[in-house]
PDB file of C-alpha atoms in Angstrom:
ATOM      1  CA  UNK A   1      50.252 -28.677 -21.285  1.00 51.00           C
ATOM      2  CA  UNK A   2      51.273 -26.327 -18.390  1.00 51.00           C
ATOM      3  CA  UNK A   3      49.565 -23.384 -20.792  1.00 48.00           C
ATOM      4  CA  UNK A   4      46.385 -25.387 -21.135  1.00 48.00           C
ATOM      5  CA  UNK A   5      46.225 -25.970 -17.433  1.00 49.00           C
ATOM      6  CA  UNK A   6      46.253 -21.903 -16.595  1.00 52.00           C
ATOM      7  CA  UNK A   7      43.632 -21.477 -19.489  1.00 50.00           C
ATOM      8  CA  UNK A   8      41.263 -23.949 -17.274  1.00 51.00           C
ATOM      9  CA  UNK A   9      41.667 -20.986 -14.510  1.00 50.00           C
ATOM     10  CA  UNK A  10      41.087 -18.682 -16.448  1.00 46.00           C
ATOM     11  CA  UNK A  11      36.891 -18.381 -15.952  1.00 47.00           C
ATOM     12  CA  UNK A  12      37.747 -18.419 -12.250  1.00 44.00           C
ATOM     13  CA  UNK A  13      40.023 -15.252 -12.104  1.00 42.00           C
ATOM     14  CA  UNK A  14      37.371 -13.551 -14.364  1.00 41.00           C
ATOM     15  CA  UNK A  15      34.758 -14.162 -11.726  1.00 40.00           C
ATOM     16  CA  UNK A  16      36.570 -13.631  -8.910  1.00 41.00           C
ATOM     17  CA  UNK A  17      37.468 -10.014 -10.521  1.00 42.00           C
ATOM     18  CA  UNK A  18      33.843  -9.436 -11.469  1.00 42.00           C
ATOM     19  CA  UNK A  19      32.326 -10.486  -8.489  1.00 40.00           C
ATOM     20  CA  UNK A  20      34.574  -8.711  -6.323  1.00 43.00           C
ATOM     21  CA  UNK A  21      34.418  -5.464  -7.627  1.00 51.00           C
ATOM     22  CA  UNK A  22      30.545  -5.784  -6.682  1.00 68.00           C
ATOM     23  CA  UNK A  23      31.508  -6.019  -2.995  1.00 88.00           C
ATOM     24  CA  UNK A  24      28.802  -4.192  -1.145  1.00 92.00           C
ATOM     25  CA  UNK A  25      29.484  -4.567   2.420  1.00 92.00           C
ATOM     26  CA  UNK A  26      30.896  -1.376   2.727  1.00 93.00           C
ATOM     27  CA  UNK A  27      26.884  -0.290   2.721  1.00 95.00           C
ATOM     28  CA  UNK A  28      25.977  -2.110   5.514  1.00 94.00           C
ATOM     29  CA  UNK A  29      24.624  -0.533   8.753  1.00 94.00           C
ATOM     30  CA  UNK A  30      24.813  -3.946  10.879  1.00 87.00           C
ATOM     31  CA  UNK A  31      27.477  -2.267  13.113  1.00 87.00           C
ATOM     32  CA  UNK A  32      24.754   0.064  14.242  1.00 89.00           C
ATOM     33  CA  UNK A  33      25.691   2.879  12.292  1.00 94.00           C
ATOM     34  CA  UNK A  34      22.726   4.526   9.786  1.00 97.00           C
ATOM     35  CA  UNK A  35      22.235   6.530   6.725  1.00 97.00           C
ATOM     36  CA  UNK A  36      20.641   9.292   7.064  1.00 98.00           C
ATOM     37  CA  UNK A  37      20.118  13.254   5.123  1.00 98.00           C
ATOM     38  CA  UNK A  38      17.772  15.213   3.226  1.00 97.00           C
ATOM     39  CA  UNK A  39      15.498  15.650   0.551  1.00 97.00           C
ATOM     40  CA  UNK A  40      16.776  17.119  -2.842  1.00 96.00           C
ATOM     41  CA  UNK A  41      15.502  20.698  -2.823  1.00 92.00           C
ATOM     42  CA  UNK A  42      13.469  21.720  -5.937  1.00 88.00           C
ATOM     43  CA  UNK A  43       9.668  21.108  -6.181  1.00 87.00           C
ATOM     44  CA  UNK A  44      10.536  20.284 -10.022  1.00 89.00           C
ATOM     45  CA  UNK A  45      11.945  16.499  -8.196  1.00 90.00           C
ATOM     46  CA  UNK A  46       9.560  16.543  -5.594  1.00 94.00           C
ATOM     47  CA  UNK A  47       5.507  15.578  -5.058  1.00 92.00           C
ATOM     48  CA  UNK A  48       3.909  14.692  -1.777  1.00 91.00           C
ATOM     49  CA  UNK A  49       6.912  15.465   0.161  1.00 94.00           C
ATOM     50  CA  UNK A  50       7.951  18.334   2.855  1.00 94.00           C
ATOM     51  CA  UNK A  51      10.892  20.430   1.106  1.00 94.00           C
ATOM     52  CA  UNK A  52      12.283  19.948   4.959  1.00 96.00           C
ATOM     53  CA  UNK A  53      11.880  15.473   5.140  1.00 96.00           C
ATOM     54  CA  UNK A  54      14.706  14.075   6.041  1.00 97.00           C
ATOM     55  CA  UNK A  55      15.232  10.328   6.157  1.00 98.00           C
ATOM     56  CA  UNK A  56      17.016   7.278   7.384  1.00 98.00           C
ATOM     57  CA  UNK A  57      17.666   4.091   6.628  1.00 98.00           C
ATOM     58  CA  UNK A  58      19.344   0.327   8.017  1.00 97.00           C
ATOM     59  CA  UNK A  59      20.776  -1.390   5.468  1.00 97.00           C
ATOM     60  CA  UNK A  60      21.770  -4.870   5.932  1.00 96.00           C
ATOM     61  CA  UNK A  61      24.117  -6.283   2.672  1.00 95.00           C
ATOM     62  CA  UNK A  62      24.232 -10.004   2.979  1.00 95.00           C
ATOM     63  CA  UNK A  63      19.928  -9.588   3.156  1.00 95.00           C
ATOM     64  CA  UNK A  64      19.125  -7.726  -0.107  1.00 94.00           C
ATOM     65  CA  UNK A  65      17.160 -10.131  -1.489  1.00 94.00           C
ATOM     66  CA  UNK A  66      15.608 -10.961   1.782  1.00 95.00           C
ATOM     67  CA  UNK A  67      15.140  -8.536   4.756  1.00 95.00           C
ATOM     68  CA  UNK A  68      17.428  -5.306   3.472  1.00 97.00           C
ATOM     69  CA  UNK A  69      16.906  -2.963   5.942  1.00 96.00           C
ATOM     70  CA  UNK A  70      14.263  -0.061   7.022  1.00 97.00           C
ATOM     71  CA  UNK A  71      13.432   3.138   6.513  1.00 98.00           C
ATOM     72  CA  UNK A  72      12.116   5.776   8.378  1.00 97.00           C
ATOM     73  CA  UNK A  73      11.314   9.726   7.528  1.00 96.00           C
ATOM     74  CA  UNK A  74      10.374  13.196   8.979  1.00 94.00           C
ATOM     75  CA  UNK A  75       6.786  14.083   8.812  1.00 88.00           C
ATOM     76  CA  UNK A  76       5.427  10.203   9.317  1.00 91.00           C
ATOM     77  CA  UNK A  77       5.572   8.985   6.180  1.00 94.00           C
ATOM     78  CA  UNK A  78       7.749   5.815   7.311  1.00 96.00           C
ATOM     79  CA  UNK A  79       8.815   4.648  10.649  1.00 96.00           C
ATOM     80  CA  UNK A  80      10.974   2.238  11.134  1.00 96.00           C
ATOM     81  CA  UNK A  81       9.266   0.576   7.720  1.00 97.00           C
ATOM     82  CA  UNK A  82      10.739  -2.456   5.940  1.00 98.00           C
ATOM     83  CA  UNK A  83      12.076  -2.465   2.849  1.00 98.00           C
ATOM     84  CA  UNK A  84      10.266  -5.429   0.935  1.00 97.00           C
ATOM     85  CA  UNK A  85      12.491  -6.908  -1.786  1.00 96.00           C
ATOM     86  CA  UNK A  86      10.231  -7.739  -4.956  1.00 94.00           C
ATOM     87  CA  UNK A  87      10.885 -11.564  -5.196  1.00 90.00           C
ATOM     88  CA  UNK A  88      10.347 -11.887  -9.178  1.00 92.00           C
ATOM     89  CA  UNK A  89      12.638  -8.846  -9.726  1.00 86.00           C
ATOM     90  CA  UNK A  90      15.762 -10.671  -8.990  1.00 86.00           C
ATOM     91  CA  UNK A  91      15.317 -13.088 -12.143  1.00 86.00           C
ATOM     92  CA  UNK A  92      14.304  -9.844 -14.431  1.00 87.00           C
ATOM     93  CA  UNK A  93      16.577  -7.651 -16.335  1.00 87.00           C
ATOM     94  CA  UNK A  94      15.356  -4.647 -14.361  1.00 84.00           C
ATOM     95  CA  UNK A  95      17.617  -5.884 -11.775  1.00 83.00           C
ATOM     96  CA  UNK A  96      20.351  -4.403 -13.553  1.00 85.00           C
ATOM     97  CA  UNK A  97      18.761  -1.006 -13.905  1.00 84.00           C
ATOM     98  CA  UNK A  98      21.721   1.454 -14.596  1.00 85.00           C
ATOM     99  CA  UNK A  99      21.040   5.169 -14.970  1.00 87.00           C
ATOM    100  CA  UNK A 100      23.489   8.257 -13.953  1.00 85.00           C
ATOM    101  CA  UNK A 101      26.685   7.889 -13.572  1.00 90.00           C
ATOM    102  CA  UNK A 102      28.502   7.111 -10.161  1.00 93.00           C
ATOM    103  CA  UNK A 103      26.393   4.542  -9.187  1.00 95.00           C
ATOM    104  CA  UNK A 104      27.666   0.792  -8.334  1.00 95.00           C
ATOM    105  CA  UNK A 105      24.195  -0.819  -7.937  1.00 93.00           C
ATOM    106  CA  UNK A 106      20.566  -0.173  -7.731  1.00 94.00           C
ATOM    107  CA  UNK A 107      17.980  -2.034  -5.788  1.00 94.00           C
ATOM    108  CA  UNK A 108      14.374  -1.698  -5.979  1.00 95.00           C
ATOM    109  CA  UNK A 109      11.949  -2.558  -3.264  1.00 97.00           C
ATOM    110  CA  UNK A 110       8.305  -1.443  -2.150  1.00 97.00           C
ATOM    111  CA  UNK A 111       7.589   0.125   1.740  1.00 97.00           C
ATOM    112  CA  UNK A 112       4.151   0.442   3.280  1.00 96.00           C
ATOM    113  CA  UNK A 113       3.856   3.967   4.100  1.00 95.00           C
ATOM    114  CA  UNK A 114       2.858   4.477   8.166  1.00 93.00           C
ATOM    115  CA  UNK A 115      -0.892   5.141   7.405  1.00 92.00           C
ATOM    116  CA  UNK A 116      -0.795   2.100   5.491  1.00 90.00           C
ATOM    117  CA  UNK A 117      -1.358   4.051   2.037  1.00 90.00           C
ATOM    118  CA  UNK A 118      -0.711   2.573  -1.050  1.00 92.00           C
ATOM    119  CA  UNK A 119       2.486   1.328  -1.152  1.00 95.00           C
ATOM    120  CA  UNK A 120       5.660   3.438  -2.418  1.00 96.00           C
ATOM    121  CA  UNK A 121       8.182   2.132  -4.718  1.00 96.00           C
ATOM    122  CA  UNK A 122      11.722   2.136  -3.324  1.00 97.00           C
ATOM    123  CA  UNK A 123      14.935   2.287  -5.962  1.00 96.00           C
ATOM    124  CA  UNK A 124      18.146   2.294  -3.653  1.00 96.00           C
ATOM    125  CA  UNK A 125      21.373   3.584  -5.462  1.00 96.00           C
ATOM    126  CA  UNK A 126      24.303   2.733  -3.996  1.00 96.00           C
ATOM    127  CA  UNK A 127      26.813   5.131  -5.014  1.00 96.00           C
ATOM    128  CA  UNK A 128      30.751   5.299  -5.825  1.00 95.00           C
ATOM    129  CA  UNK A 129      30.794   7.826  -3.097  1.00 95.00           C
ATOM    130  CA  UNK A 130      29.995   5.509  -0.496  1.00 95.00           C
ATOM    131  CA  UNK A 131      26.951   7.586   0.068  1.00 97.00           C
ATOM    132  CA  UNK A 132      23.226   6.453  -0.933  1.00 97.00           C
ATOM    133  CA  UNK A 133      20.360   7.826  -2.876  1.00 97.00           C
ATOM    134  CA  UNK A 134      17.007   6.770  -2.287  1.00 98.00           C
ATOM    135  CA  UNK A 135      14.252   7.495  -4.389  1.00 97.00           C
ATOM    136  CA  UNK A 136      10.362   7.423  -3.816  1.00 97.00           C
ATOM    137  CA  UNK A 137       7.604   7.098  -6.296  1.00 95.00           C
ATOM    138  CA  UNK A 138       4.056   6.467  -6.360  1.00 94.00           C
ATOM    139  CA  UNK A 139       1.307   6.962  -8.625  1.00 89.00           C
ATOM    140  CA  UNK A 140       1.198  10.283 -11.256  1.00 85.00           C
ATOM    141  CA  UNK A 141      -0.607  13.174 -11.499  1.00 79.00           C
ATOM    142  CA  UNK A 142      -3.895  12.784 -12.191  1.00 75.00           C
ATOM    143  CA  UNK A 143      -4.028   9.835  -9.791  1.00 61.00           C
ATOM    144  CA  UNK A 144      -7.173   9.800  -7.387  1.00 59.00           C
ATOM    145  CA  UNK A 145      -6.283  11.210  -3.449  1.00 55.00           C
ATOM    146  CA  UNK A 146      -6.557   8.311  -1.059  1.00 47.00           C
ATOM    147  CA  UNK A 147     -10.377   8.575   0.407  1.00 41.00           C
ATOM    148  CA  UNK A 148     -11.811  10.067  -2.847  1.00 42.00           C
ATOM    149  CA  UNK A 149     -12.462   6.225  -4.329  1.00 37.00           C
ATOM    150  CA  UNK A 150     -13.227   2.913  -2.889  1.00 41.00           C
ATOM    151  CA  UNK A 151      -9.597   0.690  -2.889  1.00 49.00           C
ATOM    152  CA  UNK A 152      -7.946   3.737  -1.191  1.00 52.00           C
ATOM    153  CA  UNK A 153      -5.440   5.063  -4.553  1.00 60.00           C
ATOM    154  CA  UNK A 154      -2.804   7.425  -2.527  1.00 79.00           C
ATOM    155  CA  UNK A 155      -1.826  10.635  -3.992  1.00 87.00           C
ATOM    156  CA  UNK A 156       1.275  10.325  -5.882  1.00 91.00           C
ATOM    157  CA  UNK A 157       4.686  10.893  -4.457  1.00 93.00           C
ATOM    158  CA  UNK A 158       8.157  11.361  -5.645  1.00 95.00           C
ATOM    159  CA  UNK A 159      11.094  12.518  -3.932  1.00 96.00           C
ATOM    160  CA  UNK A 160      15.198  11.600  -3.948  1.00 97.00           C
ATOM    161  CA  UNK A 161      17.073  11.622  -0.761  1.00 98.00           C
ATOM    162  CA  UNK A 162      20.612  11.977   0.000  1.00 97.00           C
ATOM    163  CA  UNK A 163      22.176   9.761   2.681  1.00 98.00           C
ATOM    164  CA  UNK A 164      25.347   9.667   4.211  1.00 97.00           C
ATOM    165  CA  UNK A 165      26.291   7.352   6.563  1.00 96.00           C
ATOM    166  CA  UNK A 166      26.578   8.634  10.129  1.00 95.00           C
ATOM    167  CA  UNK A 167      26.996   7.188  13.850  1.00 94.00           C
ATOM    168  CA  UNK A 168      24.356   5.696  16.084  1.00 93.00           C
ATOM    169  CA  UNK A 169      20.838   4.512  15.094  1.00 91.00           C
ATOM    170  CA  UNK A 170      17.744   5.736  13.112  1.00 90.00           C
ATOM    171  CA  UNK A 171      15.652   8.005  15.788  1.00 81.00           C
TER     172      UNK A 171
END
């Protein structure tokens, strides 16, 4: 009896071991610190955006799926922008989206760009290192330049970012 009793725990430890291995508060900027770095260098990952941008971002944990944070970048492209969490995507298996290795999580969201240009697709890796990567992508070559056709289509962007997290907040 005392065996079958344990066994009933059993689901319980599992969870509490899965679920707490996925602890992500360790990302969070509510203390007032930031992330904030560069652009990768190499035009070969990069489309729209200064080789120079730099960017930072708030990130608030227990809000992912709600109000996560904001960026903000060199050159304009975001200021103080909110990341907007893509409701549907949390009940679709491209919430799990794994790629590369050292990554514990990746979050995808959409940001209104400053001049209110089409928006950009955000995917937010959160990585082993306790740093961040934060990728930007819209559109493809051979996309029309916002002002060329009625709608406004933006030019297409891509570009991956390396944060670390660092004192004080965004400027």
């Amino acid at each position: 009896m005392s065996f079958l009793i344990k066994l009933h725990w059993l689901p319980f430890v599992v969870f509490a071991l899965l679920t707490g291995c996925r602890d992500l508060s360790r990302f969070s900027t509510t203390n007032g610190n930031r992330f904030e770095g560069p652009i990768v260098q190499g035009s070969f990952v990069r489309a729209g955006i200064a080789e120079d941008a730099r960017m930072c971002m708030t990130l608030d944990t227990d809000h992912l799926q709600d109000t996560p944070g904001f960026i903000s970048s060199s050159g304009g492209l975001f200021a103080q922008t909110p990341l907007r969490p893509i409701p549907q995507l949390w009940h679709d298996s491209l919430s799990t989206l794994s790629f590369g290795e050292g990554r514990i999580d990746n979050l995808i969201y959409a940001a209104t760009p400053a001049d209110d240009s089409a928006d950009v697709l955000v995917v937010v890796s959160l990585m082993q290192s306790k740093d961040i990567e934060v990728r930007l992508l819209r559109g493809a070559p051979g996309s029309p330049v916002s002002g060329e056709s009625e709608g406004g289509v933006s030019a297409p962007l891509f570009g991956i970012f390396n944060l670390t997290k660092q004192q004080g907040a965004c400027q």
